Amino acid sequence: MKLISDEVLTKNWFKAALFFNVISSLGTFALAYMMVTKNIHQNEYLASIYYYLHFQYNGWFFFACMGLLFSFLNLKSSENLFFKKTFWLFFASCIPAYFLSTLWLDLPIWIYLITVIAAFVQVYTWFRFLIIIVKTKREFLENFPFFLRYILLFVGFALSVKFLLQLGSTIPVLSKLAFGFRPIVIAYLHLVLLAIISLFLLFYIYANHLIQFNNQIKRGVIIFSIGVLLNEIILAIQGIASFSYTPIPFVNELLLGAAIVLVLGIGITAFYSIKKVKNPPLL
């Protein structure tokens, strides 16, 4: 059996990322068309927004980061053939997974069934991939400082939660409740963009020594990750309380506090990272 090279494996992820980035623009074109014609319907308007967000977050961002991960870990199908299958399973399931964002619509039963299958495929693919990585790359990752392993563990946990939440959203009652309350939608978007994408990119930058990290940078990243966690917890509590229309006291102030922690953390990280670039260590 001919084995695909690690270079082709990595390129496939980046090509798919660009593909999803391009098709995500159809959502914005649809919105522009509605605005120009002044023919705006609530369902089509929201479906267009979710279309753009889905293919940006779960297509462009996710596939680009997976390409970086495959390159960083130097994953080859000669090590495990599932590495090749991982790409195709995620690629094939990404398009129907869009309907996870539109389950509040009156979809035909066959589309709903395909959507449920896509959610199951992504959960199965992710957790099997994760188990293989732990088995084959554990010694490699243990060579990195605890700080970097902490970031990667945080990202892995957040991504696992994301896929499980997607699967849970296939339950019609939960789907209508989730997409009917703004805090839950925002919490999900923040989970992907902050806890997964942003932290993974920080891991990639420091693990590849693109910027040398120090104690101040470590402190900044840890503060940022705490801010992400606080933000998610507050939004989750607010969203769950919304189901019974129970107001949470001082929720805006709490979210402001979490935002300050986020800004402080990323501010410290950015400041000392720029300082490192301007003043590289002497060899």
PDB file of C-alpha atoms in Angstrom:
ATOM      1  CA  MET A   1       0.000   0.000   0.000  1.00  0.00           C
ATOM      2  CA  LYS A   2       1.381   3.399  -0.976  1.00  0.00           C
ATOM      3  CA  LEU A   3       1.747   5.677   2.030  1.00  0.00           C
ATOM      4  CA  ILE A   4       1.003   9.365   1.759  1.00  0.00           C
ATOM      5  CA  SER A   5       3.863  11.642   2.812  1.00  0.00           C
ATOM      6  CA  ASP A   6       3.668  13.906   5.828  1.00  0.00           C
ATOM      7  CA  GLU A   7       4.115  16.927   3.516  1.00  0.00           C
ATOM      8  CA  VAL A   8       0.997  16.048   1.508  1.00  0.00           C
ATOM      9  CA  LEU A   9      -0.928  15.371   4.708  1.00  0.00           C
ATOM     10  CA  THR A  10      -0.093  18.838   5.988  1.00  0.00           C
ATOM     11  CA  LYS A  11      -0.817  20.541   2.660  1.00  0.00           C
ATOM     12  CA  ASN A  12      -4.266  18.930   2.528  1.00  0.00           C
ATOM     13  CA  TRP A  13      -5.246  20.675   5.759  1.00  0.00           C
ATOM     14  CA  PHE A  14      -4.069  24.069   4.480  1.00  0.00           C
ATOM     15  CA  LYS A  15      -5.769  23.629   1.103  1.00  0.00           C
ATOM     16  CA  ALA A  16      -9.028  22.721   2.845  1.00  0.00           C
ATOM     17  CA  ALA A  17      -8.638  25.722   5.173  1.00  0.00           C
ATOM     18  CA  LEU A  18      -8.391  28.067   2.170  1.00  0.00           C
ATOM     19  CA  PHE A  19     -11.328  26.326   0.498  1.00  0.00           C
ATOM     20  CA  PHE A  20     -13.573  26.838   3.531  1.00  0.00           C
ATOM     21  CA  ASN A  21     -12.361  30.426   3.875  1.00  0.00           C
ATOM     22  CA  VAL A  22     -13.489  31.141   0.320  1.00  0.00           C
ATOM     23  CA  ILE A  23     -16.902  29.482   0.567  1.00  0.00           C
ATOM     24  CA  SER A  24     -17.593  31.190   3.908  1.00  0.00           C
ATOM     25  CA  SER A  25     -17.787  34.467   1.938  1.00  0.00           C
ATOM     26  CA  LEU A  26     -21.062  33.265   0.397  1.00  0.00           C
ATOM     27  CA  GLY A  27     -22.666  34.008   3.752  1.00  0.00           C
ATOM     28  CA  THR A  28     -21.571  37.647   3.650  1.00  0.00           C
ATOM     29  CA  PHE A  29     -22.634  37.966  -0.005  1.00  0.00           C
ATOM     30  CA  ALA A  30     -26.091  36.700   0.971  1.00  0.00           C
ATOM     31  CA  LEU A  31     -26.265  39.279   3.753  1.00  0.00           C
ATOM     32  CA  ALA A  32     -25.188  42.051   1.374  1.00  0.00           C
ATOM     33  CA  TYR A  33     -27.843  40.971  -1.143  1.00  0.00           C
ATOM     34  CA  MET A  34     -30.543  41.115   1.545  1.00  0.00           C
ATOM     35  CA  MET A  35     -29.430  44.575   2.621  1.00  0.00           C
ATOM     36  CA  VAL A  36     -29.346  45.936  -0.960  1.00  0.00           C
ATOM     37  CA  THR A  37     -32.738  44.488  -1.924  1.00  0.00           C
ATOM     38  CA  LYS A  38     -34.173  45.282   1.526  1.00  0.00           C
ATOM     39  CA  ASN A  39     -35.665  41.796   1.441  1.00  0.00           C
ATOM     40  CA  ILE A  40     -34.654  40.597   4.907  1.00  0.00           C
ATOM     41  CA  HIS A  41     -36.213  37.536   6.509  1.00  0.00           C
ATOM     42  CA  GLN A  42     -35.184  36.608  10.041  1.00  0.00           C
ATOM     43  CA  ASN A  43     -34.444  32.930   9.329  1.00  0.00           C
ATOM     44  CA  GLU A  44     -32.436  33.569   6.152  1.00  0.00           C
ATOM     45  CA  TYR A  45     -30.584  36.418   7.848  1.00  0.00           C
ATOM     46  CA  LEU A  46     -29.516  34.260  10.807  1.00  0.00           C
ATOM     47  CA  ALA A  47     -28.746  31.271   8.561  1.00  0.00           C
ATOM     48  CA  SER A  48     -26.379  33.443   6.486  1.00  0.00           C
ATOM     49  CA  ILE A  49     -24.582  34.685   9.604  1.00  0.00           C
ATOM     50  CA  TYR A  50     -24.200  31.144  10.962  1.00  0.00           C
ATOM     51  CA  TYR A  51     -23.034  29.947   7.533  1.00  0.00           C
ATOM     52  CA  TYR A  52     -20.201  32.482   7.555  1.00  0.00           C
ATOM     53  CA  LEU A  53     -19.262  31.759  11.177  1.00  0.00           C
ATOM     54  CA  HIS A  54     -19.341  27.981  10.721  1.00  0.00           C
ATOM     55  CA  PHE A  55     -16.992  27.883   7.744  1.00  0.00           C
ATOM     56  CA  GLN A  56     -14.701  30.463   9.333  1.00  0.00           C
ATOM     57  CA  TYR A  57     -14.466  28.848  12.773  1.00  0.00           C
ATOM     58  CA  ASN A  58     -14.898  25.149  11.922  1.00  0.00           C
ATOM     59  CA  GLY A  59     -13.377  25.366   8.458  1.00  0.00           C
ATOM     60  CA  TRP A  60     -10.735  28.044   7.924  1.00  0.00           C
ATOM     61  CA  PHE A  61      -9.497  28.372  11.531  1.00  0.00           C
ATOM     62  CA  PHE A  62      -9.758  24.707  12.532  1.00  0.00           C
ATOM     63  CA  PHE A  63      -8.201  23.201   9.389  1.00  0.00           C
ATOM     64  CA  ALA A  64      -5.351  25.740   9.365  1.00  0.00           C
ATOM     65  CA  CYS A  65      -4.522  24.918  12.999  1.00  0.00           C
ATOM     66  CA  MET A  66      -4.702  21.187  12.295  1.00  0.00           C
ATOM     67  CA  GLY A  67      -2.257  21.721   9.425  1.00  0.00           C
ATOM     68  CA  LEU A  68       0.119  23.463  11.831  1.00  0.00           C
ATOM     69  CA  LEU A  69      -0.319  20.624  14.337  1.00  0.00           C
ATOM     70  CA  PHE A  70       0.416  17.938  11.723  1.00  0.00           C
ATOM     71  CA  SER A  71       3.514  19.848  10.658  1.00  0.00           C
ATOM     72  CA  PHE A  72       4.664  20.439  14.242  1.00  0.00           C
ATOM     73  CA  LEU A  73       4.241  16.791  15.285  1.00  0.00           C
ATOM     74  CA  ASN A  74       5.526  15.559  11.897  1.00  0.00           C
ATOM     75  CA  LEU A  75       2.609  13.150  11.624  1.00  0.00           C
ATOM     76  CA  LYS A  76       2.908  10.510   8.907  1.00  0.00           C
ATOM     77  CA  SER A  77       0.501   7.884   7.659  1.00  0.00           C
ATOM     78  CA  SER A  78       3.391   5.409   7.982  1.00  0.00           C
ATOM     79  CA  GLU A  79       3.019   5.854  11.752  1.00  0.00           C
ATOM     80  CA  ASN A  80      -0.738   5.367  11.684  1.00  0.00           C
ATOM     81  CA  LEU A  81      -3.066   5.247   8.681  1.00  0.00           C
ATOM     82  CA  PHE A  82      -5.761   7.019  10.702  1.00  0.00           C
ATOM     83  CA  PHE A  83      -3.846  10.285  10.286  1.00  0.00           C
ATOM     84  CA  LYS A  84      -4.905  10.308   6.622  1.00  0.00           C
ATOM     85  CA  LYS A  85      -8.470   9.288   7.530  1.00  0.00           C
ATOM     86  CA  THR A  86      -8.615  12.089  10.120  1.00  0.00           C
ATOM     87  CA  PHE A  87      -8.403  14.704   7.388  1.00  0.00           C
ATOM     88  CA  TRP A  88     -11.010  13.131   5.131  1.00  0.00           C
ATOM     89  CA  LEU A  89     -13.463  12.455   7.975  1.00  0.00           C
ATOM     90  CA  PHE A  90     -13.263  16.056   9.192  1.00  0.00           C
ATOM     91  CA  PHE A  91     -13.435  17.423   5.636  1.00  0.00           C
ATOM     92  CA  ALA A  92     -16.442  15.297   4.680  1.00  0.00           C
ATOM     93  CA  SER A  93     -18.304  16.115   7.896  1.00  0.00           C
ATOM     94  CA  CYS A  94     -17.562  19.857   7.939  1.00  0.00           C
ATOM     95  CA  ILE A  95     -20.105  20.789   5.252  1.00  0.00           C
ATOM     96  CA  PRO A  96     -23.148  18.942   6.693  1.00  0.00           C
ATOM     97  CA  ALA A  97     -22.067  20.073  10.179  1.00  0.00           C
ATOM     98  CA  TYR A  98     -23.195  23.557   9.125  1.00  0.00           C
ATOM     99  CA  PHE A  99     -26.767  22.438   9.771  1.00  0.00           C
ATOM    100  CA  LEU A 100     -25.876  22.061  13.453  1.00  0.00           C
ATOM    101  CA  SER A 101     -26.211  25.855  13.471  1.00  0.00           C
ATOM    102  CA  THR A 102     -29.650  25.761  11.819  1.00  0.00           C
ATOM    103  CA  LEU A 103     -31.405  22.984  13.735  1.00  0.00           C
ATOM    104  CA  TRP A 104     -33.828  25.626  15.036  1.00  0.00           C
ATOM    105  CA  LEU A 105     -35.257  25.722  11.497  1.00  0.00           C
ATOM    106  CA  ASP A 106     -37.859  23.225  10.307  1.00  0.00           C
ATOM    107  CA  LEU A 107     -35.340  21.028   8.446  1.00  0.00           C
ATOM    108  CA  PRO A 108     -36.299  17.887   6.489  1.00  0.00           C
ATOM    109  CA  ILE A 109     -35.700  14.702   8.464  1.00  0.00           C
ATOM    110  CA  TRP A 110     -33.007  13.476   6.034  1.00  0.00           C
ATOM    111  CA  ILE A 111     -30.955  16.653   6.551  1.00  0.00           C
ATOM    112  CA  TYR A 112     -31.334  16.276  10.309  1.00  0.00           C
ATOM    113  CA  LEU A 113     -30.108  12.659  10.159  1.00  0.00           C
ATOM    114  CA  ILE A 114     -27.073  13.632   8.038  1.00  0.00           C
ATOM    115  CA  THR A 115     -26.314  16.402  10.547  1.00  0.00           C
ATOM    116  CA  VAL A 116     -26.451  13.973  13.474  1.00  0.00           C
ATOM    117  CA  ILE A 117     -24.126  11.586  11.625  1.00  0.00           C
ATOM    118  CA  ALA A 118     -21.698  14.454  10.936  1.00  0.00           C
ATOM    119  CA  ALA A 119     -21.648  15.349  14.655  1.00  0.00           C
ATOM    120  CA  PHE A 120     -20.971  11.709  15.610  1.00  0.00           C
ATOM    121  CA  VAL A 121     -18.228  11.441  12.969  1.00  0.00           C
ATOM    122  CA  GLN A 122     -16.441  14.511  14.320  1.00  0.00           C
ATOM    123  CA  VAL A 123     -16.607  13.296  17.941  1.00  0.00           C
ATOM    124  CA  TYR A 124     -15.361   9.825  16.949  1.00  0.00           C
ATOM    125  CA  THR A 125     -12.577  11.229  14.726  1.00  0.00           C
ATOM    126  CA  TRP A 126     -11.349  13.729  17.302  1.00  0.00           C
ATOM    127  CA  PHE A 127     -11.205  11.350  20.260  1.00  0.00           C
ATOM    128  CA  ARG A 128      -9.613   8.544  18.260  1.00  0.00           C
ATOM    129  CA  PHE A 129      -7.046  10.995  16.879  1.00  0.00           C
ATOM    130  CA  LEU A 130      -6.405  12.294  20.404  1.00  0.00           C
ATOM    131  CA  ILE A 131      -5.825   8.784  21.777  1.00  0.00           C
ATOM    132  CA  ILE A 132      -3.375   7.996  18.965  1.00  0.00           C
ATOM    133  CA  ILE A 133      -1.465  11.256  19.554  1.00  0.00           C
ATOM    134  CA  VAL A 134      -1.172  10.524  23.286  1.00  0.00           C
ATOM    135  CA  LYS A 135       0.177   7.038  22.539  1.00  0.00           C
ATOM    136  CA  THR A 136       2.592   7.931  19.734  1.00  0.00           C
ATOM    137  CA  LYS A 137       3.761  11.443  20.665  1.00  0.00           C
ATOM    138  CA  ARG A 138       3.709  11.399  24.461  1.00  0.00           C
ATOM    139  CA  GLU A 139       7.472  11.120  24.845  1.00  0.00           C
ATOM    140  CA  PHE A 140       8.015  13.849  22.244  1.00  0.00           C
ATOM    141  CA  LEU A 141       5.660  16.256  24.029  1.00  0.00           C
ATOM    142  CA  GLU A 142       7.151  15.477  27.446  1.00  0.00           C
ATOM    143  CA  ASN A 143      10.406  17.059  26.239  1.00  0.00           C
ATOM    144  CA  PHE A 144       8.673  20.449  26.219  1.00  0.00           C
ATOM    145  CA  PRO A 145       8.409  22.639  29.340  1.00  0.00           C
ATOM    146  CA  PHE A 146       5.337  22.197  31.545  1.00  0.00           C
ATOM    147  CA  PHE A 147       4.137  25.674  30.498  1.00  0.00           C
ATOM    148  CA  LEU A 148       3.739  24.595  26.856  1.00  0.00           C
ATOM    149  CA  ARG A 149       2.181  21.266  27.802  1.00  0.00           C
ATOM    150  CA  TYR A 150      -0.285  23.184  29.980  1.00  0.00           C
ATOM    151  CA  ILE A 151      -1.400  25.277  26.980  1.00  0.00           C
ATOM    152  CA  LEU A 152      -1.766  22.214  24.754  1.00  0.00           C
ATOM    153  CA  LEU A 153      -3.742  20.370  27.445  1.00  0.00           C
ATOM    154  CA  PHE A 154      -6.037  23.396  27.849  1.00  0.00           C
ATOM    155  CA  VAL A 155      -6.622  23.525  24.077  1.00  0.00           C
ATOM    156  CA  GLY A 156      -7.226  19.774  23.846  1.00  0.00           C
ATOM    157  CA  PHE A 157      -9.781  19.916  26.660  1.00  0.00           C
ATOM    158  CA  ALA A 158     -11.558  22.914  25.107  1.00  0.00           C
ATOM    159  CA  LEU A 159     -11.716  21.221  21.702  1.00  0.00           C
ATOM    160  CA  SER A 160     -13.113  18.049  23.281  1.00  0.00           C
ATOM    161  CA  VAL A 161     -15.821  20.109  24.979  1.00  0.00           C
ATOM    162  CA  LYS A 162     -16.608  21.807  21.655  1.00  0.00           C
ATOM    163  CA  PHE A 163     -17.221  18.545  19.820  1.00  0.00           C
ATOM    164  CA  LEU A 164     -19.324  17.155  22.671  1.00  0.00           C
ATOM    165  CA  LEU A 165     -21.407  20.354  22.745  1.00  0.00           C
ATOM    166  CA  GLN A 166     -21.963  20.017  18.996  1.00  0.00           C
ATOM    167  CA  LEU A 167     -23.199  16.477  19.484  1.00  0.00           C
ATOM    168  CA  GLY A 168     -25.451  17.574  22.340  1.00  0.00           C
ATOM    169  CA  SER A 169     -26.956  20.291  20.154  1.00  0.00           C
ATOM    170  CA  THR A 170     -28.440  17.622  17.866  1.00  0.00           C
ATOM    171  CA  ILE A 171     -31.123  17.083  20.519  1.00  0.00           C
ATOM    172  CA  PRO A 172     -33.905  19.317  19.113  1.00  0.00           C
ATOM    173  CA  VAL A 173     -35.050  20.762  22.452  1.00  0.00           C
ATOM    174  CA  LEU A 174     -31.506  21.693  23.470  1.00  0.00           C
ATOM    175  CA  SER A 175     -30.770  23.135  20.032  1.00  0.00           C
ATOM    176  CA  LYS A 176     -33.746  25.511  20.088  1.00  0.00           C
ATOM    177  CA  LEU A 177     -32.913  26.616  23.618  1.00  0.00           C
ATOM    178  CA  ALA A 178     -29.199  27.080  22.889  1.00  0.00           C
ATOM    179  CA  PHE A 179     -29.629  29.166  19.738  1.00  0.00           C
ATOM    180  CA  GLY A 180     -32.475  31.108  21.310  1.00  0.00           C
ATOM    181  CA  PHE A 181     -30.237  32.629  23.989  1.00  0.00           C
ATOM    182  CA  ARG A 182     -27.418  34.966  22.999  1.00  0.00           C
ATOM    183  CA  PRO A 183     -25.021  34.169  25.922  1.00  0.00           C
ATOM    184  CA  ILE A 184     -24.770  30.513  24.830  1.00  0.00           C
ATOM    185  CA  VAL A 185     -23.951  31.432  21.223  1.00  0.00           C
ATOM    186  CA  ILE A 186     -21.319  33.920  22.424  1.00  0.00           C
ATOM    187  CA  ALA A 187     -19.882  31.352  24.876  1.00  0.00           C
ATOM    188  CA  TYR A 188     -19.495  28.829  22.030  1.00  0.00           C
ATOM    189  CA  LEU A 189     -17.819  31.367  19.723  1.00  0.00           C
ATOM    190  CA  HIS A 190     -15.449  32.451  22.506  1.00  0.00           C
ATOM    191  CA  LEU A 191     -14.667  28.808  23.276  1.00  0.00           C
ATOM    192  CA  VAL A 192     -13.503  28.270  19.701  1.00  0.00           C
ATOM    193  CA  LEU A 193     -11.737  31.574  19.073  1.00  0.00           C
ATOM    194  CA  LEU A 194     -10.126  32.182  22.482  1.00  0.00           C
ATOM    195  CA  ALA A 195      -9.725  28.812  24.188  1.00  0.00           C
ATOM    196  CA  ILE A 196      -8.851  26.814  21.059  1.00  0.00           C
ATOM    197  CA  ILE A 197      -7.546  28.925  18.187  1.00  0.00           C
ATOM    198  CA  SER A 198      -5.787  31.743  20.084  1.00  0.00           C
ATOM    199  CA  LEU A 199      -4.136  29.524  22.699  1.00  0.00           C
ATOM    200  CA  PHE A 200      -3.080  26.954  20.120  1.00  0.00           C
ATOM    201  CA  LEU A 201      -1.385  29.659  18.024  1.00  0.00           C
ATOM    202  CA  LEU A 202       0.427  30.894  21.144  1.00  0.00           C
ATOM    203  CA  PHE A 203       1.564  27.310  21.801  1.00  0.00           C
ATOM    204  CA  TYR A 204       2.783  26.948  18.208  1.00  0.00           C
ATOM    205  CA  ILE A 205       4.712  30.236  18.331  1.00  0.00           C
ATOM    206  CA  TYR A 206       6.550  29.443  21.576  1.00  0.00           C
ATOM    207  CA  ALA A 207       7.023  25.697  20.943  1.00  0.00           C
ATOM    208  CA  ASN A 208       8.696  26.459  17.598  1.00  0.00           C
ATOM    209  CA  HIS A 209      10.854  29.176  19.218  1.00  0.00           C
ATOM    210  CA  LEU A 210       9.489  31.794  16.826  1.00  0.00           C
ATOM    211  CA  ILE A 211       9.515  33.921  19.984  1.00  0.00           C
ATOM    212  CA  GLN A 212      11.452  32.864  23.063  1.00  0.00           C
ATOM    213  CA  PHE A 213       9.186  32.825  26.110  1.00  0.00           C
ATOM    214  CA  ASN A 214      10.162  33.924  29.602  1.00  0.00           C
ATOM    215  CA  ASN A 215       8.490  34.097  33.025  1.00  0.00           C
ATOM    216  CA  GLN A 216       6.583  37.279  32.149  1.00  0.00           C
ATOM    217  CA  ILE A 217       5.172  35.704  28.974  1.00  0.00           C
ATOM    218  CA  LYS A 218       4.254  32.573  30.923  1.00  0.00           C
ATOM    219  CA  ARG A 219       2.427  34.717  33.455  1.00  0.00           C
ATOM    220  CA  GLY A 220       0.570  36.562  30.695  1.00  0.00           C
ATOM    221  CA  VAL A 221      -0.604  33.376  28.968  1.00  0.00           C
ATOM    222  CA  ILE A 222      -1.746  31.829  32.254  1.00  0.00           C
ATOM    223  CA  ILE A 223      -3.688  35.008  33.150  1.00  0.00           C
ATOM    224  CA  PHE A 224      -5.222  34.988  29.652  1.00  0.00           C
ATOM    225  CA  SER A 225      -6.299  31.341  29.983  1.00  0.00           C
ATOM    226  CA  ILE A 226      -7.838  32.096  33.405  1.00  0.00           C
ATOM    227  CA  GLY A 227      -9.734  34.980  31.791  1.00  0.00           C
ATOM    228  CA  VAL A 228     -10.999  32.631  29.069  1.00  0.00           C
ATOM    229  CA  LEU A 229     -12.169  30.143  31.705  1.00  0.00           C
ATOM    230  CA  LEU A 230     -13.920  32.840  33.776  1.00  0.00           C
ATOM    231  CA  ASN A 231     -15.581  34.262  30.663  1.00  0.00           C
ATOM    232  CA  GLU A 232     -16.879  30.822  29.634  1.00  0.00           C
ATOM    233  CA  ILE A 233     -18.177  29.999  33.119  1.00  0.00           C
ATOM    234  CA  ILE A 234     -20.036  33.316  33.474  1.00  0.00           C
ATOM    235  CA  LEU A 235     -21.584  33.062  29.984  1.00  0.00           C
ATOM    236  CA  ALA A 236     -22.540  29.429  30.598  1.00  0.00           C
ATOM    237  CA  ILE A 237     -24.236  30.274  33.902  1.00  0.00           C
ATOM    238  CA  GLN A 238     -26.023  33.211  32.277  1.00  0.00           C
ATOM    239  CA  GLY A 239     -27.140  31.012  29.376  1.00  0.00           C
ATOM    240  CA  ILE A 240     -28.407  28.181  31.576  1.00  0.00           C
ATOM    241  CA  ALA A 241     -30.231  30.668  33.823  1.00  0.00           C
ATOM    242  CA  SER A 242     -31.859  32.132  30.706  1.00  0.00           C
ATOM    243  CA  PHE A 243     -33.695  28.845  30.146  1.00  0.00           C
ATOM    244  CA  SER A 244     -35.854  29.637  33.186  1.00  0.00           C
ATOM    245  CA  TYR A 245     -35.580  33.399  32.631  1.00  0.00           C
ATOM    246  CA  THR A 246     -33.686  33.761  35.912  1.00  0.00           C
ATOM    247  CA  PRO A 247     -31.624  36.983  36.046  1.00  0.00           C
ATOM    248  CA  ILE A 248     -28.053  36.698  37.289  1.00  0.00           C
ATOM    249  CA  PRO A 249     -27.114  39.647  39.524  1.00  0.00           C
ATOM    250  CA  PHE A 250     -24.112  41.745  38.446  1.00  0.00           C
ATOM    251  CA  VAL A 251     -23.579  39.563  35.350  1.00  0.00           C
ATOM    252  CA  ASN A 252     -22.436  42.532  33.245  1.00  0.00           C
ATOM    253  CA  GLU A 253     -19.933  43.542  35.914  1.00  0.00           C
ATOM    254  CA  LEU A 254     -18.676  39.949  36.120  1.00  0.00           C
ATOM    255  CA  LEU A 255     -18.231  39.803  32.338  1.00  0.00           C
ATOM    256  CA  LEU A 256     -16.395  43.126  32.471  1.00  0.00           C
ATOM    257  CA  GLY A 257     -14.084  41.680  35.129  1.00  0.00           C
ATOM    258  CA  ALA A 258     -13.400  38.604  32.961  1.00  0.00           C
ATOM    259  CA  ALA A 259     -12.717  40.896  29.986  1.00  0.00           C
ATOM    260  CA  ILE A 260     -10.225  42.905  32.039  1.00  0.00           C
ATOM    261  CA  VAL A 261      -8.426  39.672  32.982  1.00  0.00           C
ATOM    262  CA  LEU A 262      -8.345  38.695  29.282  1.00  0.00           C
ATOM    263  CA  VAL A 263      -6.978  42.055  28.178  1.00  0.00           C
ATOM    264  CA  LEU A 264      -4.431  42.063  31.007  1.00  0.00           C
ATOM    265  CA  GLY A 265      -3.224  38.561  30.131  1.00  0.00           C
ATOM    266  CA  ILE A 266      -2.906  39.104  26.386  1.00  0.00           C
ATOM    267  CA  GLY A 267      -1.443  42.585  27.012  1.00  0.00           C
ATOM    268  CA  ILE A 268       1.361  41.171  29.172  1.00  0.00           C
ATOM    269  CA  THR A 269       1.952  38.371  26.642  1.00  0.00           C
ATOM    270  CA  ALA A 270       2.084  40.765  23.676  1.00  0.00           C
ATOM    271  CA  PHE A 271       4.265  43.346  25.453  1.00  0.00           C
ATOM    272  CA  TYR A 272       6.972  40.903  26.515  1.00  0.00           C
ATOM    273  CA  SER A 273       6.797  38.981  23.224  1.00  0.00           C
ATOM    274  CA  ILE A 274       7.428  42.208  21.266  1.00  0.00           C
ATOM    275  CA  LYS A 275      10.180  43.071  23.700  1.00  0.00           C
ATOM    276  CA  LYS A 276      11.778  39.674  23.050  1.00  0.00           C
ATOM    277  CA  VAL A 277      11.635  40.243  19.295  1.00  0.00           C
ATOM    278  CA  LYS A 278      13.242  43.685  19.624  1.00  0.00           C
ATOM    279  CA  ASN A 279      15.880  42.386  22.009  1.00  0.00           C
ATOM    280  CA  PRO A 280      16.675  38.806  20.945  1.00  0.00           C
ATOM    281  CA  PRO A 281      18.874  36.776  23.321  1.00  0.00           C
ATOM    282  CA  LEU A 282      22.572  36.814  22.549  1.00  0.00           C
ATOM    283  CA  LEU A 283      23.964  33.541  21.256  1.00  0.00           C
TER     284      LEU A 283
END
